[in-house]
Coordinates of C-alpha atoms and ligand atoms in Angstrom, one line a residue:
X19 CA 62.3 173.3 50.1
X20 CA 65.4 173.8 52.4
X21 CA 68.9 173.0 51.2
X22 CA 71.8 173.1 53.6
X23 CA 75.2 173.8 52.1
X24 CA 77.5 172.7 54.9
X25 CA 81.0 173.5 53.4
X26 CA 82.5 176.4 51.5
X27 CA 80.7 177.1 48.3
X28 CA 81.8 179.6 45.7
X29 CA 79.6 182.7 45.5
X30 CA 78.7 182.4 41.8
X31 CA 77.7 178.7 42.3
X32 CA 75.7 179.6 45.4
X33 CA 73.7 182.2 43.3
X34 CA 72.7 179.4 40.9
X35 CA 71.3 177.4 43.8
X36 CA 69.4 180.4 45.1
X37 CA 68.0 181.0 41.7
X38 CA 66.0 177.8 42.0
X39 CA 63.8 179.4 44.6
X40 CA 64.8 176.9 47.3
X41 CA 65.8 178.1 50.8
X42 CA 69.6 177.9 50.7
X43 CA 71.4 177.9 54.1
X44 CA 75.1 178.2 53.6
X45 CA 77.6 177.2 56.4
X46 CA 75.1 177.4 59.3
X47 CA 76.5 178.0 62.7
X48 CA 74.6 174.9 63.9
X49 CA 74.4 172.2 61.3
X50 CA 72.3 170.1 63.6
X51 CA 69.6 172.7 64.0
X52 CA 69.4 173.4 60.3
X53 CA 69.4 169.8 59.2
X54 CA 66.2 169.1 61.3
X55 CA 64.0 170.1 58.4
X56 CA 66.4 170.1 55.4
X57 CA 65.5 168.1 52.2
X58 CA 69.0 168.3 50.8
X59 CA 72.5 168.5 52.2
X60 CA 75.4 169.7 50.0
X61 CA 78.9 169.0 51.1
X62 CA 82.5 169.2 49.7
X63 CA 85.1 167.2 51.5
X64 CA 85.1 168.8 55.0
X65 CA 81.8 167.6 56.4
X66 CA 81.6 163.9 57.2
X67 CA 78.2 162.5 56.4
X68 CA 77.9 159.8 59.0
X69 CA 75.0 157.7 60.1
X70 CA 74.9 159.9 63.3
X71 CA 74.6 163.1 61.2
X72 CA 71.9 161.5 59.1
X73 CA 70.0 160.7 62.3
X74 CA 69.4 164.3 63.0
X75 CA 68.1 164.9 59.5
X76 CA 64.8 163.0 59.3
X77 CA 63.5 164.7 56.1
X78 CA 66.7 164.4 54.1
X79 CA 66.1 163.1 50.5
X80 CA 69.5 163.9 48.8
X81 CA 73.1 164.2 49.8
X82 CA 75.1 166.0 47.1
X83 CA 78.9 165.9 47.1
X84 CA 80.1 168.9 45.2
X85 CA 83.1 167.2 43.7
X86 CA 84.2 163.6 42.9
X87 CA 85.3 161.5 45.9
X88 CA 82.6 160.1 48.2
X89 CA 85.1 159.1 50.9
X90 CA 83.4 161.4 53.4
X91 CA 79.9 160.1 52.7
X92 CA 78.6 156.9 54.4
X93 CA 76.9 155.6 51.4
X94 CA 75.5 152.5 53.1
X95 CA 73.9 154.6 55.8
X96 CA 72.3 156.8 53.1
X97 CA 71.1 153.7 51.3
X98 CA 69.5 152.3 54.5
X99 CA 67.6 155.6 54.9
X100 CA 66.6 155.7 51.2
X101 CA 68.7 158.9 50.8
X102 CA 70.0 159.5 47.2
X103 CA 73.7 160.3 47.0
X104 CA 74.9 162.4 44.0
X105 CA 78.3 163.7 43.1
X106 CA 79.5 165.9 40.2
X107 CA 82.4 164.0 38.6
X108 CA 82.0 165.4 35.1
X109 CA 82.2 169.1 36.4
X110 CA 85.9 169.0 37.0
X111 CA 87.1 166.8 34.0
X112 CA 88.3 169.7 31.9
X113 CA 89.9 171.5 34.8
X114 CA 91.9 168.4 35.8
X115 CA 92.9 167.5 32.2
X116 CA 94.2 171.1 31.6
X117 CA 96.0 171.0 34.9
X118 CA 97.7 167.7 34.0
X119 CA 98.8 169.3 30.8
X120 CA 100.1 172.3 32.6
X121 CA 102.2 170.0 34.8
X122 CA 103.4 168.0 31.8
X123 CA 104.6 171.2 30.1
X124 CA 105.9 172.8 33.3
X125 CA 107.9 169.7 34.3
X126 CA 109.3 169.2 30.7
X127 CA 110.5 172.8 30.5
X128 CA 111.5 173.2 34.2
X129 CA 109.1 176.1 34.7
X130 CA 108.5 175.8 38.5
X131 CA 112.2 175.2 39.1
X132 CA 113.2 178.2 36.9
X133 CA 110.8 180.4 38.7
X134 CA 112.1 179.3 42.1
X135 CA 115.7 179.7 41.0
X136 CA 115.2 183.3 39.7
X137 CA 113.4 184.3 42.9
X138 CA 116.6 183.2 44.7
X139 CA 118.6 185.6 42.6
X140 CA 120.0 183.0 40.1
X141 CA 120.2 183.0 36.3
X142 CA 120.6 179.3 35.5
X143 CA 120.1 179.1 31.7
X144 CA 122.1 176.0 31.1
X145 CA 120.9 173.9 34.1
X146 CA 117.3 174.6 33.2
X147 CA 117.3 173.5 29.6
X148 CA 114.3 171.3 29.0
X149 CA 112.7 169.0 26.5
X150 CA 109.8 169.7 24.1
X151 CA 106.7 167.5 24.4
X152 CA 106.0 167.4 20.6
X153 CA 106.9 163.9 19.4
X154 CA 107.3 162.5 22.9
X155 CA 105.3 159.6 24.2
X156 CA 102.7 160.2 27.0
X157 CA 101.5 157.1 28.8
X158 CA 98.1 157.5 30.5
X159 CA 97.1 155.1 33.2
X160 CA 93.3 155.2 33.6
X161 CA 91.6 156.4 30.4
X162 CA 88.2 157.5 31.8
X163 CA 86.8 161.0 31.7
X164 CA 90.0 162.9 32.6
X165 CA 92.5 160.5 31.0
X166 CA 90.8 160.4 27.6
X167 CA 90.4 164.2 27.5
X168 CA 94.0 164.7 28.4
X169 CA 94.9 162.3 25.5
X170 CA 92.9 164.5 23.1
X171 CA 94.7 167.6 24.3
X172 CA 98.2 165.9 24.2
X173 CA 97.6 164.7 20.6
X174 CA 96.8 168.3 19.6
X175 CA 100.3 169.2 20.8
X176 CA 101.8 166.4 18.7
X177 CA 102.4 163.8 21.4
X178 CA 102.1 160.1 20.9
X179 CA 99.6 158.7 23.4
X180 CA 99.6 155.2 25.0
X181 CA 96.9 154.2 27.4
X182 CA 96.3 151.4 29.9
X183 CA 92.8 150.8 31.2
X184 CA 91.5 147.4 32.2
X185 CA 88.9 146.3 31.1
X186 CA 90.3 147.6 27.8
X187 CA 88.5 150.6 26.4
X188 CA 88.4 151.4 22.7
X189 CA 86.4 154.5 22.8
X190 CA 89.1 157.1 22.3
X191 CA 90.6 157.6 18.8
X192 CA 93.5 159.5 20.4
X193 CA 94.9 156.6 22.5
X194 CA 96.8 153.5 21.5
X195 CA 95.9 150.9 24.2
X196 CA 98.8 148.8 25.4
X197 CA 99.7 146.5 28.3
X198 CA 101.0 148.2 31.4
X199 CA 104.6 147.0 31.0
X200 CA 104.7 148.4 27.5
X201 CA 103.4 151.7 28.7
X202 CA 106.0 151.8 31.4
X203 CA 108.8 150.9 29.0
X204 CA 107.8 153.2 26.2
X205 CA 106.6 156.4 27.8
X206 CA 108.6 159.6 28.3
X207 CA 105.9 161.0 30.5
X208 CA 103.4 159.0 32.6
X209 CA 100.2 160.6 33.9
X210 CA 98.0 158.9 36.4
X211 CA 94.2 159.1 36.1
X212 CA 92.9 156.0 38.0
X213 CA 90.7 156.0 41.1
X214 CA 92.1 154.9 44.4
X215 CA 91.2 151.2 44.8
X216 CA 93.0 148.2 46.3
X217 CA 94.5 147.5 42.8
X218 CA 95.7 151.0 42.2
X219 CA 97.0 151.9 45.6
X220 CA 100.8 151.6 45.5
X221 CA 100.7 150.9 41.8
X222 CA 103.7 153.1 41.3
X223 CA 106.3 151.4 43.4
X224 CA 110.0 150.3 43.2
X225 CA 109.2 147.5 40.9
X226 CA 107.1 149.4 38.4
X227 CA 109.4 152.4 38.5
X228 CA 112.3 150.1 37.5
X229 CA 110.3 149.3 34.3
X230 CA 110.1 153.0 33.3
X231 CA 112.5 154.7 30.9
X232 CA 115.5 156.3 32.6
X233 CA 114.6 160.0 33.0
X234 CA 110.9 159.6 32.7
X235 CA 108.5 162.2 34.1
X236 CA 105.7 161.3 36.4
X237 CA 102.5 163.3 36.8
X238 CA 99.9 162.6 39.5
X239 CA 96.7 164.5 39.7
X240 CA 94.7 161.4 40.7
X241 CA 95.2 160.3 44.3
X242 CA 98.4 160.3 46.5
X243 CA 97.9 156.6 47.6
X244 CA 98.6 155.4 44.0
X245 CA 102.3 156.3 44.4
X246 CA 104.5 154.8 47.1
X247 CA 106.2 157.8 48.6
X248 CA 109.5 156.1 49.5
X249 CA 109.9 154.6 46.0
X250 CA 109.2 158.0 44.3
X251 CA 111.6 159.8 46.6
X252 CA 114.4 157.3 45.8
X253 CA 113.7 157.4 42.1
X254 CA 113.6 161.2 41.9
X255 CA 116.8 161.5 44.1
X256 CA 118.7 159.1 41.8
X257 CA 117.4 160.7 38.6
X258 CA 115.7 157.5 37.4
X259 CA 112.6 159.7 37.4
X260 CA 113.8 163.1 36.0
X261 CA 110.9 165.0 37.4
X262 CA 107.6 164.4 39.2
X263 CA 104.7 166.8 39.4
X264 CA 102.2 166.1 42.1
X265 CA 98.9 167.6 43.0
X266 CA 97.8 164.9 45.4
X267 CA 99.6 163.3 48.3
X268 CA 99.4 160.3 50.7
X269 CA 98.1 162.6 53.4
X270 CA 96.9 166.1 52.9
X271 CA 97.9 168.8 53.7
X272 CA 101.3 167.3 52.8
X273 CA 104.5 168.3 54.5
X274 CA 106.6 165.2 53.8
X275 CA 110.0 164.5 52.4
X276 CA 109.2 164.8 48.7
X277 CA 109.1 168.6 49.3
X278 CA 112.9 168.4 49.8
X279 CA 113.7 167.5 46.2
X280 CA 114.3 170.1 43.5
X281 CA 112.8 167.9 40.8
X282 CA 109.5 167.3 42.6
X283 CA 107.0 170.0 41.8
X284 CA 104.0 170.2 44.1
X285 CA 100.6 171.9 44.1
X286 CA 98.1 171.7 47.0
X287 CA 95.3 169.6 45.3
X288 CA 94.1 172.4 43.1
X289 CA 93.7 170.6 39.8
X290 CA 89.9 170.9 39.9
X291 CA 89.9 174.4 41.4
X292 CA 88.7 176.7 38.6
X293 CA 85.9 179.2 38.5
X294 CA 84.4 177.3 35.6
X295 CA 84.4 173.9 37.4
X296 CA 82.7 175.5 40.4
X297 CA 80.1 177.0 38.2
X298 CA 79.4 173.6 36.5
X299 CA 79.1 172.0 40.0
X300 CA 76.6 174.8 40.9
X301 CA 74.6 174.1 37.7
X302 CA 74.4 170.3 38.3
X303 CA 73.3 170.7 41.9
X304 CA 70.8 173.5 41.0
X305 CA 69.4 171.1 38.3
X306 CA 68.9 168.5 41.1
X307 CA 67.2 171.0 43.4
X308 CA 64.8 172.0 40.5
X309 CA 63.9 168.4 39.8
X310 CA 63.2 167.7 43.5
X311 CA 61.0 170.8 43.6
X312 CA 59.1 169.9 40.5
X313 CA 58.4 166.5 42.2
X314 CA 56.8 168.5 45.0
X315 CA 59.5 168.0 47.5
Ligands
NAD412 P1 86.9 157.9 35.7 O1 86.1 157.0 36.5 O2 86.1 158.6 34.5 O3 88.2 157.2 35.1 C1 89.0 156.4 35.8 C2 89.4 155.2 34.8 O4 90.4 154.4 35.5 C3 88.3 154.3 34.4 O5 88.2 154.2 33.0 C4 88.6 153.0 35.0 O6 88.2 151.8 34.2 C5 90.2 153.1 35.1 N1 90.8 152.2 36.0 C6 90.3 151.7 37.2 N2 91.2 150.8 37.7 C7 92.3 150.8 36.9 C8 93.5 150.2 36.9 N3 93.9 149.3 37.9 N4 94.4 150.4 35.9 C9 94.1 151.2 34.9 N5 92.9 151.9 34.8 C10 92.0 151.7 35.8 O7 87.5 159.0 36.7 P2 88.0 160.5 36.3 O8 86.9 161.5 36.5 O9 88.7 160.5 35.0 O10 89.0 160.7 37.5 C11 90.3 160.1 37.5 C12 91.0 160.4 38.8 O11 91.2 161.8 39.0 C13 90.3 159.9 40.1 O12 91.3 159.3 41.0 C14 89.9 161.1 40.8 O13 89.8 161.0 42.2 C15 90.9 162.1 40.4 N6 90.6 163.5 40.4 C16 91.4 164.4 41.0 C17 91.1 165.7 41.1 C18 92.1 166.7 41.7 O14 91.6 167.8 42.1 N7 93.4 166.5 41.6 C19 89.8 166.2 40.7 C20 89.0 165.3 40.1 C21 89.3 163.9 40.0

């Protein structure tokens, strides 16, 4: 069975695929030529799986997205052709929850700003005094895989955790579920863990920011579209939002105006980028290959 891995794939994870005994073709020079007899196509976010691409892959049975978002896969076109689409959302849950926690601690204690300041030859002890997270309230918007795991980790640090997730979920003992306005008004730190949908896009805007506590901290490891850039810029500039830590942006790679602000900490969409998450992705895709092979594909 031939599997074409079109995008970058970590070496350890690739070995897991190879161990299945399938023929693995990684980043071929000609995707078109290799797809002609491939049974499975593995992509990250770079390759766009369009109807046109599928038309040159007559034997394709599965498209696997190594990661979460399926924005680059034409799911309707796959459905029409009877091609199964899989992704690996659970593989990155812990990596993203840990990263959100790192941003919460980093923003609360000014870690990135202190690092930057020292590299500029300064020693700003007073300006960089922070606040502890123990006893503070974390508001989590979107309490699915990542949000609920973050809640568990935050509770272990002694934080109070409020959550908002319609339809209401009652499956996490670590979260007190509240209405959105109560979450905005009561949280010292707000962390976003919702998918990008018409309801969530622009959910953090001038109006909702005005409902937040003065000096709240905002963390976004979900999707850039959830936060209105202009509203966040204004709120961080005025100090209404004390600090924002962002891993995701309205367009990526991001080079916009939020980078100008000292109290906005940015990382280039790396929340899920850990060796362990890559290995889990490799394991899940290898399991799929093995099950296809055992069906005689
Ligand atoms: P999930 O589907 O398990 O959880 C999302 C939750 O949001 C669900 O419980 C859903 O009911 C809830 N939700 C949907 N609409 C809502 C709304 N309007 N208000 C409040 N809650 C709402 O997803 P997950 O695996 O926990 O991922 C969460 C987010 O993290 C997604 O946006 C995903 O794209 C993002 N993510 C980012 C990275 C990264 O590298 N930064 C990596 C993985 C996932």
